[in-house]
């Protein structure tokens, strides 16, 4: 029989939260607050910069600090949430200053560009980190990016792409998004990350 703590833990869902602003606005706020230049929580999203936090992070202090700084500067910003409800499905929510709240329950789009024959490197283990390091030795971070996704359990996976011509170079996984981003940034400093935060457009 499950204890009360086990029931509470099993009821929790993995949540990703994205703070989106213009590159200028977010960079100014990050600099003002003293964030590290290569903070792995800074990602690219639909042509803008964004700051991501998820339910595996200890708290949301940094997120609220950035919102306060952007608001104090009179900048526009938006919050997007992705709540992973089951394998391959999520609730997407958008909160913007001058728009009504939106929420959609939808399937996650498949990672169509990731070939199934690429090996997945487990970055929680030393052999996986060593193999990925060797594979990415000659990859230019400025010419590549990584997509990150999580399962309902919170375990995260990433596909590293070359930008042009677009090509999947490697795949990796780790216990959660934060540790996955950190491990990849250790190998490819300043590589930008991308996450799926809204469902595909309806035709």
mmCIF file with all atom_site columns, C-alpha atoms in Angstrom:
data_model
loop_
_atom_site.group_PDB
_atom_site.id
_atom_site.type_symbol
_atom_site.label_atom_id
_atom_site.label_alt_id
_atom_site.label_comp_id
_atom_site.label_asym_id
_atom_site.label_entity_id
_atom_site.label_seq_id
_atom_site.pdbx_PDB_ins_code
_atom_site.Cartn_x
_atom_site.Cartn_y
_atom_site.Cartn_z
_atom_site.occupancy
_atom_site.B_iso_or_equiv
_atom_site.pdbx_formal_charge
_atom_site.auth_seq_id
_atom_site.auth_comp_id
_atom_site.auth_asym_id
_atom_site.auth_atom_id
_atom_site.pdbx_PDB_model_num
ATOM 1   C CA . UNK A 1 1   ? 0.000  0.000  0.000   1.00 0.00 ? 1   UNK A CA 1
ATOM 2   C CA . UNK A 1 2   ? 1.295  3.443  -0.975  1.00 0.00 ? 2   UNK A CA 1
ATOM 3   C CA . UNK A 1 3   ? 2.172  5.929  1.732   1.00 0.00 ? 3   UNK A CA 1
ATOM 4   C CA . UNK A 1 4   ? 0.780  9.481  1.654   1.00 0.00 ? 4   UNK A CA 1
ATOM 5   C CA . UNK A 1 5   ? 4.163  10.820 0.478   1.00 0.00 ? 5   UNK A CA 1
ATOM 6   C CA . UNK A 1 6   ? 4.355  8.280  -2.364  1.00 0.00 ? 6   UNK A CA 1
ATOM 7   C CA . UNK A 1 7   ? 0.830  9.152  -3.528  1.00 0.00 ? 7   UNK A CA 1
ATOM 8   C CA . UNK A 1 8   ? 1.649  12.876 -3.504  1.00 0.00 ? 8   UNK A CA 1
ATOM 9   C CA . UNK A 1 9   ? 4.849  12.281 -5.501  1.00 0.00 ? 9   UNK A CA 1
ATOM 10  C CA . UNK A 1 10  ? 3.096  10.101 -8.108  1.00 0.00 ? 10  UNK A CA 1
ATOM 11  C CA . UNK A 1 11  ? 0.424  12.777 -8.598  1.00 0.00 ? 11  UNK A CA 1
ATOM 12  C CA . UNK A 1 12  ? 2.983  15.438 -9.517  1.00 0.00 ? 12  UNK A CA 1
ATOM 13  C CA . UNK A 1 13  ? 3.480  16.246 -13.200 1.00 0.00 ? 13  UNK A CA 1
ATOM 14  C CA . UNK A 1 14  ? 6.594  17.530 -14.930 1.00 0.00 ? 14  UNK A CA 1
ATOM 15  C CA . UNK A 1 15  ? 6.227  21.239 -15.771 1.00 0.00 ? 15  UNK A CA 1
ATOM 16  C CA . UNK A 1 16  ? 8.445  23.437 -17.942 1.00 0.00 ? 16  UNK A CA 1
ATOM 17  C CA . UNK A 1 17  ? 8.104  27.223 -17.764 1.00 0.00 ? 17  UNK A CA 1
ATOM 18  C CA . UNK A 1 18  ? 9.522  29.607 -20.336 1.00 0.00 ? 18  UNK A CA 1
ATOM 19  C CA . UNK A 1 19  ? 9.981  33.369 -19.898 1.00 0.00 ? 19  UNK A CA 1
ATOM 20  C CA . UNK A 1 20  ? 10.225 34.911 -23.366 1.00 0.00 ? 20  UNK A CA 1
ATOM 21  C CA . UNK A 1 21  ? 11.396 38.408 -24.266 1.00 0.00 ? 21  UNK A CA 1
ATOM 22  C CA . UNK A 1 22  ? 13.343 40.135 -27.010 1.00 0.00 ? 22  UNK A CA 1
ATOM 23  C CA . UNK A 1 23  ? 17.055 39.338 -27.144 1.00 0.00 ? 23  UNK A CA 1
ATOM 24  C CA . UNK A 1 24  ? 17.934 42.901 -26.137 1.00 0.00 ? 24  UNK A CA 1
ATOM 25  C CA . UNK A 1 25  ? 15.502 43.010 -23.212 1.00 0.00 ? 25  UNK A CA 1
ATOM 26  C CA . UNK A 1 26  ? 16.423 39.629 -21.773 1.00 0.00 ? 26  UNK A CA 1
ATOM 27  C CA . UNK A 1 27  ? 20.175 40.147 -22.195 1.00 0.00 ? 27  UNK A CA 1
ATOM 28  C CA . UNK A 1 28  ? 19.952 43.502 -20.408 1.00 0.00 ? 28  UNK A CA 1
ATOM 29  C CA . UNK A 1 29  ? 17.993 41.937 -17.536 1.00 0.00 ? 29  UNK A CA 1
ATOM 30  C CA . UNK A 1 30  ? 20.398 38.998 -17.275 1.00 0.00 ? 30  UNK A CA 1
ATOM 31  C CA . UNK A 1 31  ? 23.412 41.345 -17.216 1.00 0.00 ? 31  UNK A CA 1
ATOM 32  C CA . UNK A 1 32  ? 21.817 43.617 -14.625 1.00 0.00 ? 32  UNK A CA 1
ATOM 33  C CA . UNK A 1 33  ? 21.111 40.689 -12.306 1.00 0.00 ? 33  UNK A CA 1
ATOM 34  C CA . UNK A 1 34  ? 24.577 39.178 -12.743 1.00 0.00 ? 34  UNK A CA 1
ATOM 35  C CA . UNK A 1 35  ? 23.659 35.920 -14.486 1.00 0.00 ? 35  UNK A CA 1
ATOM 36  C CA . UNK A 1 36  ? 26.555 33.914 -15.932 1.00 0.00 ? 36  UNK A CA 1
ATOM 37  C CA . UNK A 1 37  ? 27.147 34.470 -19.643 1.00 0.00 ? 37  UNK A CA 1
ATOM 38  C CA . UNK A 1 38  ? 26.758 30.746 -20.421 1.00 0.00 ? 38  UNK A CA 1
ATOM 39  C CA . UNK A 1 39  ? 23.810 30.021 -18.095 1.00 0.00 ? 39  UNK A CA 1
ATOM 40  C CA . UNK A 1 40  ? 22.268 26.844 -19.542 1.00 0.00 ? 40  UNK A CA 1
ATOM 41  C CA . UNK A 1 41  ? 18.750 28.064 -18.718 1.00 0.00 ? 41  UNK A CA 1
ATOM 42  C CA . UNK A 1 42  ? 18.982 30.706 -21.471 1.00 0.00 ? 42  UNK A CA 1
ATOM 43  C CA . UNK A 1 43  ? 17.669 29.168 -24.701 1.00 0.00 ? 43  UNK A CA 1
ATOM 44  C CA . UNK A 1 44  ? 16.427 30.290 -28.100 1.00 0.00 ? 44  UNK A CA 1
ATOM 45  C CA . UNK A 1 45  ? 12.723 30.120 -28.883 1.00 0.00 ? 45  UNK A CA 1
ATOM 46  C CA . UNK A 1 46  ? 11.070 31.151 -32.140 1.00 0.00 ? 46  UNK A CA 1
ATOM 47  C CA . UNK A 1 47  ? 13.674 33.799 -32.929 1.00 0.00 ? 47  UNK A CA 1
ATOM 48  C CA . UNK A 1 48  ? 13.785 35.222 -29.401 1.00 0.00 ? 48  UNK A CA 1
ATOM 49  C CA . UNK A 1 49  ? 15.725 34.512 -26.244 1.00 0.00 ? 49  UNK A CA 1
ATOM 50  C CA . UNK A 1 50  ? 14.011 32.776 -23.354 1.00 0.00 ? 50  UNK A CA 1
ATOM 51  C CA . UNK A 1 51  ? 14.759 31.643 -19.823 1.00 0.00 ? 51  UNK A CA 1
ATOM 52  C CA . UNK A 1 52  ? 13.591 28.150 -18.892 1.00 0.00 ? 52  UNK A CA 1
ATOM 53  C CA . UNK A 1 53  ? 12.929 26.563 -15.528 1.00 0.00 ? 53  UNK A CA 1
ATOM 54  C CA . UNK A 1 54  ? 11.186 23.291 -14.747 1.00 0.00 ? 54  UNK A CA 1
ATOM 55  C CA . UNK A 1 55  ? 9.833  21.312 -11.827 1.00 0.00 ? 55  UNK A CA 1
ATOM 56  C CA . UNK A 1 56  ? 13.236 19.705 -11.245 1.00 0.00 ? 56  UNK A CA 1
ATOM 57  C CA . UNK A 1 57  ? 14.793 23.072 -10.369 1.00 0.00 ? 57  UNK A CA 1
ATOM 58  C CA . UNK A 1 58  ? 14.949 23.881 -6.674  1.00 0.00 ? 58  UNK A CA 1
ATOM 59  C CA . UNK A 1 59  ? 12.847 27.054 -6.908  1.00 0.00 ? 59  UNK A CA 1
ATOM 60  C CA . UNK A 1 60  ? 11.690 29.883 -9.202  1.00 0.00 ? 60  UNK A CA 1
ATOM 61  C CA . UNK A 1 61  ? 13.596 32.764 -7.576  1.00 0.00 ? 61  UNK A CA 1
ATOM 62  C CA . UNK A 1 62  ? 15.659 33.510 -10.684 1.00 0.00 ? 62  UNK A CA 1
ATOM 63  C CA . UNK A 1 63  ? 12.568 33.451 -12.907 1.00 0.00 ? 63  UNK A CA 1
ATOM 64  C CA . UNK A 1 64  ? 10.717 35.943 -10.693 1.00 0.00 ? 64  UNK A CA 1
ATOM 65  C CA . UNK A 1 65  ? 13.813 38.147 -10.453 1.00 0.00 ? 65  UNK A CA 1
ATOM 66  C CA . UNK A 1 66  ? 13.944 38.360 -14.247 1.00 0.00 ? 66  UNK A CA 1
ATOM 67  C CA . UNK A 1 67  ? 10.206 39.098 -14.505 1.00 0.00 ? 67  UNK A CA 1
ATOM 68  C CA . UNK A 1 68  ? 10.598 41.905 -11.943 1.00 0.00 ? 68  UNK A CA 1
ATOM 69  C CA . UNK A 1 69  ? 13.572 43.357 -13.834 1.00 0.00 ? 69  UNK A CA 1
ATOM 70  C CA . UNK A 1 70  ? 11.762 43.246 -17.176 1.00 0.00 ? 70  UNK A CA 1
ATOM 71  C CA . UNK A 1 71  ? 8.655  44.809 -15.651 1.00 0.00 ? 71  UNK A CA 1
ATOM 72  C CA . UNK A 1 72  ? 10.712 47.572 -14.005 1.00 0.00 ? 72  UNK A CA 1
ATOM 73  C CA . UNK A 1 73  ? 12.226 48.374 -17.408 1.00 0.00 ? 73  UNK A CA 1
ATOM 74  C CA . UNK A 1 74  ? 8.792  48.479 -19.065 1.00 0.00 ? 74  UNK A CA 1
ATOM 75  C CA . UNK A 1 75  ? 9.656  45.573 -21.361 1.00 0.00 ? 75  UNK A CA 1
ATOM 76  C CA . UNK A 1 76  ? 7.177  43.158 -22.915 1.00 0.00 ? 76  UNK A CA 1
ATOM 77  C CA . UNK A 1 77  ? 7.426  39.500 -21.920 1.00 0.00 ? 77  UNK A CA 1
ATOM 78  C CA . UNK A 1 78  ? 5.427  36.296 -22.071 1.00 0.00 ? 78  UNK A CA 1
ATOM 79  C CA . UNK A 1 79  ? 5.189  33.101 -20.023 1.00 0.00 ? 79  UNK A CA 1
ATOM 80  C CA . UNK A 1 80  ? 4.637  29.698 -21.610 1.00 0.00 ? 80  UNK A CA 1
ATOM 81  C CA . UNK A 1 81  ? 4.011  26.488 -19.677 1.00 0.00 ? 81  UNK A CA 1
ATOM 82  C CA . UNK A 1 82  ? 4.152  22.867 -20.754 1.00 0.00 ? 82  UNK A CA 1
ATOM 83  C CA . UNK A 1 83  ? 2.657  20.300 -18.375 1.00 0.00 ? 83  UNK A CA 1
ATOM 84  C CA . UNK A 1 84  ? 3.563  16.754 -19.400 1.00 0.00 ? 84  UNK A CA 1
ATOM 85  C CA . UNK A 1 85  ? 0.418  14.773 -18.612 1.00 0.00 ? 85  UNK A CA 1
ATOM 86  C CA . UNK A 1 86  ? 1.317  11.455 -20.258 1.00 0.00 ? 86  UNK A CA 1
ATOM 87  C CA . UNK A 1 87  ? 3.820  10.000 -22.692 1.00 0.00 ? 87  UNK A CA 1
ATOM 88  C CA . UNK A 1 88  ? 3.743  12.116 -25.875 1.00 0.00 ? 88  UNK A CA 1
ATOM 89  C CA . UNK A 1 89  ? 1.023  14.471 -24.621 1.00 0.00 ? 89  UNK A CA 1
ATOM 90  C CA . UNK A 1 90  ? 1.005  17.777 -22.726 1.00 0.00 ? 90  UNK A CA 1
ATOM 91  C CA . UNK A 1 91  ? -1.091 20.757 -21.696 1.00 0.00 ? 91  UNK A CA 1
ATOM 92  C CA . UNK A 1 92  ? 0.315  23.956 -23.197 1.00 0.00 ? 92  UNK A CA 1
ATOM 93  C CA . UNK A 1 93  ? -0.516 27.296 -21.601 1.00 0.00 ? 93  UNK A CA 1
ATOM 94  C CA . UNK A 1 94  ? 0.380  30.833 -22.650 1.00 0.00 ? 94  UNK A CA 1
ATOM 95  C CA . UNK A 1 95  ? 0.229  33.964 -20.480 1.00 0.00 ? 95  UNK A CA 1
ATOM 96  C CA . UNK A 1 96  ? 0.922  37.341 -22.061 1.00 0.00 ? 96  UNK A CA 1
ATOM 97  C CA . UNK A 1 97  ? 0.297  40.876 -20.796 1.00 0.00 ? 97  UNK A CA 1
ATOM 98  C CA . UNK A 1 98  ? -2.067 42.049 -23.524 1.00 0.00 ? 98  UNK A CA 1
ATOM 99  C CA . UNK A 1 99  ? -3.770 38.795 -24.451 1.00 0.00 ? 99  UNK A CA 1
ATOM 100 C CA . UNK A 1 100 ? -6.167 36.386 -22.800 1.00 0.00 ? 100 UNK A CA 1
ATOM 101 C CA . UNK A 1 101 ? -4.895 33.198 -21.175 1.00 0.00 ? 101 UNK A CA 1
ATOM 102 C CA . UNK A 1 102 ? -4.700 30.219 -23.539 1.00 0.00 ? 102 UNK A CA 1
ATOM 103 C CA . UNK A 1 103 ? -4.467 26.511 -22.730 1.00 0.00 ? 103 UNK A CA 1
ATOM 104 C CA . UNK A 1 104 ? -4.429 23.530 -25.111 1.00 0.00 ? 104 UNK A CA 1
ATOM 105 C CA . UNK A 1 105 ? -4.273 19.792 -24.420 1.00 0.00 ? 105 UNK A CA 1
ATOM 106 C CA . UNK A 1 106 ? -2.354 18.333 -27.357 1.00 0.00 ? 106 UNK A CA 1
ATOM 107 C CA . UNK A 1 107 ? 0.024  15.681 -28.593 1.00 0.00 ? 107 UNK A CA 1
ATOM 108 C CA . UNK A 1 108 ? 3.711  16.535 -28.628 1.00 0.00 ? 108 UNK A CA 1
ATOM 109 C CA . UNK A 1 109 ? 5.053  16.719 -32.189 1.00 0.00 ? 109 UNK A CA 1
ATOM 110 C CA . UNK A 1 110 ? 7.445  13.883 -33.053 1.00 0.00 ? 110 UNK A CA 1
ATOM 111 C CA . UNK A 1 111 ? 11.173 14.542 -33.267 1.00 0.00 ? 111 UNK A CA 1
ATOM 112 C CA . UNK A 1 112 ? 11.046 13.812 -36.992 1.00 0.00 ? 112 UNK A CA 1
ATOM 113 C CA . UNK A 1 113 ? 14.588 15.015 -37.732 1.00 0.00 ? 113 UNK A CA 1
ATOM 114 C CA . UNK A 1 114 ? 16.197 12.591 -35.290 1.00 0.00 ? 114 UNK A CA 1
ATOM 115 C CA . UNK A 1 115 ? 17.137 9.317  -37.037 1.00 0.00 ? 115 UNK A CA 1
ATOM 116 C CA . UNK A 1 116 ? 16.293 6.189  -35.098 1.00 0.00 ? 116 UNK A CA 1
ATOM 117 C CA . UNK A 1 117 ? 19.711 4.643  -35.741 1.00 0.00 ? 117 UNK A CA 1
ATOM 118 C CA . UNK A 1 118 ? 21.626 7.232  -33.688 1.00 0.00 ? 118 UNK A CA 1
ATOM 119 C CA . UNK A 1 119 ? 22.855 5.811  -30.364 1.00 0.00 ? 119 UNK A CA 1
ATOM 120 C CA . UNK A 1 120 ? 21.551 7.523  -27.211 1.00 0.00 ? 120 UNK A CA 1
ATOM 121 C CA . UNK A 1 121 ? 24.310 8.460  -24.754 1.00 0.00 ? 121 UNK A CA 1
ATOM 122 C CA . UNK A 1 122 ? 23.399 8.281  -21.055 1.00 0.00 ? 122 UNK A CA 1
ATOM 123 C CA . UNK A 1 123 ? 24.973 11.384 -19.503 1.00 0.00 ? 123 UNK A CA 1
ATOM 124 C CA . UNK A 1 124 ? 24.276 10.135 -15.978 1.00 0.00 ? 124 UNK A CA 1
ATOM 125 C CA . UNK A 1 125 ? 27.078 7.618  -16.538 1.00 0.00 ? 125 UNK A CA 1
ATOM 126 C CA . UNK A 1 126 ? 30.754 8.231  -17.272 1.00 0.00 ? 126 UNK A CA 1
ATOM 127 C CA . UNK A 1 127 ? 30.935 5.983  -20.391 1.00 0.00 ? 127 UNK A CA 1
ATOM 128 C CA . UNK A 1 128 ? 28.033 7.935  -21.935 1.00 0.00 ? 128 UNK A CA 1
ATOM 129 C CA . UNK A 1 129 ? 29.659 11.301 -21.199 1.00 0.00 ? 129 UNK A CA 1
ATOM 130 C CA . UNK A 1 130 ? 33.015 10.105 -22.569 1.00 0.00 ? 130 UNK A CA 1
ATOM 131 C CA . UNK A 1 131 ? 31.459 8.736  -25.780 1.00 0.00 ? 131 UNK A CA 1
ATOM 132 C CA . UNK A 1 132 ? 29.505 11.944 -26.415 1.00 0.00 ? 132 UNK A CA 1
ATOM 133 C CA . UNK A 1 133 ? 32.578 14.078 -25.715 1.00 0.00 ? 133 UNK A CA 1
ATOM 134 C CA . UNK A 1 134 ? 34.534 12.153 -28.323 1.00 0.00 ? 134 UNK A CA 1
ATOM 135 C CA . UNK A 1 135 ? 31.692 12.427 -30.837 1.00 0.00 ? 135 UNK A CA 1
ATOM 136 C CA . UNK A 1 136 ? 31.297 16.191 -30.372 1.00 0.00 ? 136 UNK A CA 1
ATOM 137 C CA . UNK A 1 137 ? 35.003 17.000 -30.323 1.00 0.00 ? 137 UNK A CA 1
ATOM 138 C CA . UNK A 1 138 ? 34.907 18.845 -33.658 1.00 0.00 ? 138 UNK A CA 1
ATOM 139 C CA . UNK A 1 139 ? 31.381 20.281 -33.434 1.00 0.00 ? 139 UNK A CA 1
ATOM 140 C CA . UNK A 1 140 ? 31.137 24.086 -33.503 1.00 0.00 ? 140 UNK A CA 1
ATOM 141 C CA . UNK A 1 141 ? 28.636 25.249 -30.816 1.00 0.00 ? 141 UNK A CA 1
ATOM 142 C CA . UNK A 1 142 ? 27.840 28.391 -32.823 1.00 0.00 ? 142 UNK A CA 1
ATOM 143 C CA . UNK A 1 143 ? 26.807 26.256 -35.817 1.00 0.00 ? 143 UNK A CA 1
ATOM 144 C CA . UNK A 1 144 ? 24.671 23.807 -33.856 1.00 0.00 ? 144 UNK A CA 1
ATOM 145 C CA . UNK A 1 145 ? 21.754 23.623 -31.417 1.00 0.00 ? 145 UNK A CA 1
ATOM 146 C CA . UNK A 1 146 ? 20.065 21.025 -29.228 1.00 0.00 ? 146 UNK A CA 1
ATOM 147 C CA . UNK A 1 147 ? 16.409 20.179 -28.761 1.00 0.00 ? 147 UNK A CA 1
ATOM 148 C CA . UNK A 1 148 ? 15.347 19.028 -25.295 1.00 0.00 ? 148 UNK A CA 1
ATOM 149 C CA . UNK A 1 149 ? 12.269 17.043 -24.276 1.00 0.00 ? 149 UNK A CA 1
ATOM 150 C CA . UNK A 1 150 ? 11.059 15.255 -21.142 1.00 0.00 ? 150 UNK A CA 1
ATOM 151 C CA . UNK A 1 151 ? 8.933  12.208 -20.460 1.00 0.00 ? 151 UNK A CA 1
ATOM 152 C CA . UNK A 1 152 ? 6.152  12.232 -17.865 1.00 0.00 ? 152 UNK A CA 1
ATOM 153 C CA . UNK A 1 153 ? 8.617  10.809 -15.350 1.00 0.00 ? 153 UNK A CA 1
ATOM 154 C CA . UNK A 1 154 ? 10.867 13.810 -15.965 1.00 0.00 ? 154 UNK A CA 1
ATOM 155 C CA . UNK A 1 155 ? 13.728 11.919 -17.630 1.00 0.00 ? 155 UNK A CA 1
ATOM 156 C CA . UNK A 1 156 ? 15.059 14.152 -20.396 1.00 0.00 ? 156 UNK A CA 1
ATOM 157 C CA . UNK A 1 157 ? 16.415 13.507 -23.862 1.00 0.00 ? 157 UNK A CA 1
ATOM 158 C CA . UNK A 1 158 ? 18.240 15.760 -26.305 1.00 0.00 ? 158 UNK A CA 1
ATOM 159 C CA . UNK A 1 159 ? 19.126 15.723 -29.981 1.00 0.00 ? 159 UNK A CA 1
ATOM 160 C CA . UNK A 1 160 ? 22.082 17.822 -31.117 1.00 0.00 ? 160 UNK A CA 1
ATOM 161 C CA . UNK A 1 161 ? 21.767 19.252 -34.630 1.00 0.00 ? 161 UNK A CA 1
ATOM 162 C CA . UNK A 1 162 ? 24.023 21.033 -37.072 1.00 0.00 ? 162 UNK A CA 1
ATOM 163 C CA . UNK A 1 163 ? 22.196 24.147 -38.245 1.00 0.00 ? 163 UNK A CA 1
ATOM 164 C CA . UNK A 1 164 ? 23.062 24.262 -41.940 1.00 0.00 ? 164 UNK A CA 1
ATOM 165 C CA . UNK A 1 165 ? 22.573 21.946 -43.609 1.00 0.00 ? 165 UNK A CA 1
ATOM 166 C CA . UNK A 1 166 ? 20.325 20.682 -40.812 1.00 0.00 ? 166 UNK A CA 1
ATOM 167 C CA . UNK A 1 167 ? 21.541 17.302 -39.615 1.00 0.00 ? 167 UNK A CA 1
ATOM 168 C CA . UNK A 1 168 ? 21.187 15.323 -36.391 1.00 0.00 ? 168 UNK A CA 1
ATOM 169 C CA . UNK A 1 169 ? 24.645 14.705 -34.946 1.00 0.00 ? 169 UNK A CA 1
ATOM 170 C CA . UNK A 1 170 ? 24.019 12.969 -31.623 1.00 0.00 ? 170 UNK A CA 1
ATOM 171 C CA . UNK A 1 171 ? 21.411 12.011 -29.033 1.00 0.00 ? 171 UNK A CA 1
ATOM 172 C CA . UNK A 1 172 ? 21.696 11.988 -25.261 1.00 0.00 ? 172 UNK A CA 1
ATOM 173 C CA . UNK A 1 173 ? 19.591 11.486 -22.144 1.00 0.00 ? 173 UNK A CA 1
ATOM 174 C CA . UNK A 1 174 ? 19.838 12.270 -18.438 1.00 0.00 ? 174 UNK A CA 1
ATOM 175 C CA . UNK A 1 175 ? 17.768 12.206 -15.255 1.00 0.00 ? 175 UNK A CA 1
ATOM 176 C CA . UNK A 1 176 ? 16.184 15.611 -15.937 1.00 0.00 ? 176 UNK A CA 1
ATOM 177 C CA . UNK A 1 177 ? 16.373 18.658 -18.211 1.00 0.00 ? 177 UNK A CA 1
ATOM 178 C CA . UNK A 1 178 ? 18.608 20.719 -15.924 1.00 0.00 ? 178 UNK A CA 1
ATOM 179 C CA . UNK A 1 179 ? 21.314 18.060 -15.606 1.00 0.00 ? 179 UNK A CA 1
ATOM 180 C CA . UNK A 1 180 ? 21.074 17.291 -19.331 1.00 0.00 ? 180 UNK A CA 1
ATOM 181 C CA . UNK A 1 181 ? 21.569 20.931 -20.340 1.00 0.00 ? 181 UNK A CA 1
ATOM 182 C CA . UNK A 1 182 ? 24.469 21.291 -17.895 1.00 0.00 ? 182 UNK A CA 1
ATOM 183 C CA . UNK A 1 183 ? 26.212 18.173 -19.206 1.00 0.00 ? 183 UNK A CA 1
ATOM 184 C CA . UNK A 1 184 ? 25.855 19.250 -22.844 1.00 0.00 ? 184 UNK A CA 1
ATOM 185 C CA . UNK A 1 185 ? 27.045 22.793 -22.104 1.00 0.00 ? 185 UNK A CA 1
ATOM 186 C CA . UNK A 1 186 ? 30.183 21.328 -20.508 1.00 0.00 ? 186 UNK A CA 1
ATOM 187 C CA . UNK A 1 187 ? 30.956 19.707 -23.850 1.00 0.00 ? 187 UNK A CA 1
ATOM 188 C CA . UNK A 1 188 ? 29.664 22.497 -26.108 1.00 0.00 ? 188 UNK A CA 1
ATOM 189 C CA . UNK A 1 189 ? 29.894 25.838 -24.268 1.00 0.00 ? 189 UNK A CA 1
ATOM 190 C CA . UNK A 1 190 ? 27.335 28.423 -25.421 1.00 0.00 ? 190 UNK A CA 1
ATOM 191 C CA . UNK A 1 191 ? 25.312 25.979 -27.532 1.00 0.00 ? 191 UNK A CA 1
ATOM 192 C CA . UNK A 1 192 ? 21.698 27.124 -27.628 1.00 0.00 ? 192 UNK A CA 1
ATOM 193 C CA . UNK A 1 193 ? 18.812 24.875 -26.615 1.00 0.00 ? 193 UNK A CA 1
ATOM 194 C CA . UNK A 1 194 ? 15.313 24.657 -28.019 1.00 0.00 ? 194 UNK A CA 1
ATOM 195 C CA . UNK A 1 195 ? 12.227 23.099 -26.400 1.00 0.00 ? 195 UNK A CA 1
ATOM 196 C CA . UNK A 1 196 ? 8.684  22.419 -27.605 1.00 0.00 ? 196 UNK A CA 1
ATOM 197 C CA . UNK A 1 197 ? 6.490  24.819 -25.646 1.00 0.00 ? 197 UNK A CA 1
ATOM 198 C CA . UNK A 1 198 ? 3.419  25.115 -27.889 1.00 0.00 ? 198 UNK A CA 1
ATOM 199 C CA . UNK A 1 199 ? 1.502  22.495 -29.902 1.00 0.00 ? 199 UNK A CA 1
ATOM 200 C CA . UNK A 1 200 ? 1.880  22.399 -33.698 1.00 0.00 ? 200 UNK A CA 1
ATOM 201 C CA . UNK A 1 201 ? -0.325 24.873 -35.558 1.00 0.00 ? 201 UNK A CA 1
ATOM 202 C CA . UNK A 1 202 ? -3.689 23.537 -36.621 1.00 0.00 ? 202 UNK A CA 1
ATOM 203 C CA . UNK A 1 203 ? -4.234 23.325 -40.354 1.00 0.00 ? 203 UNK A CA 1
#
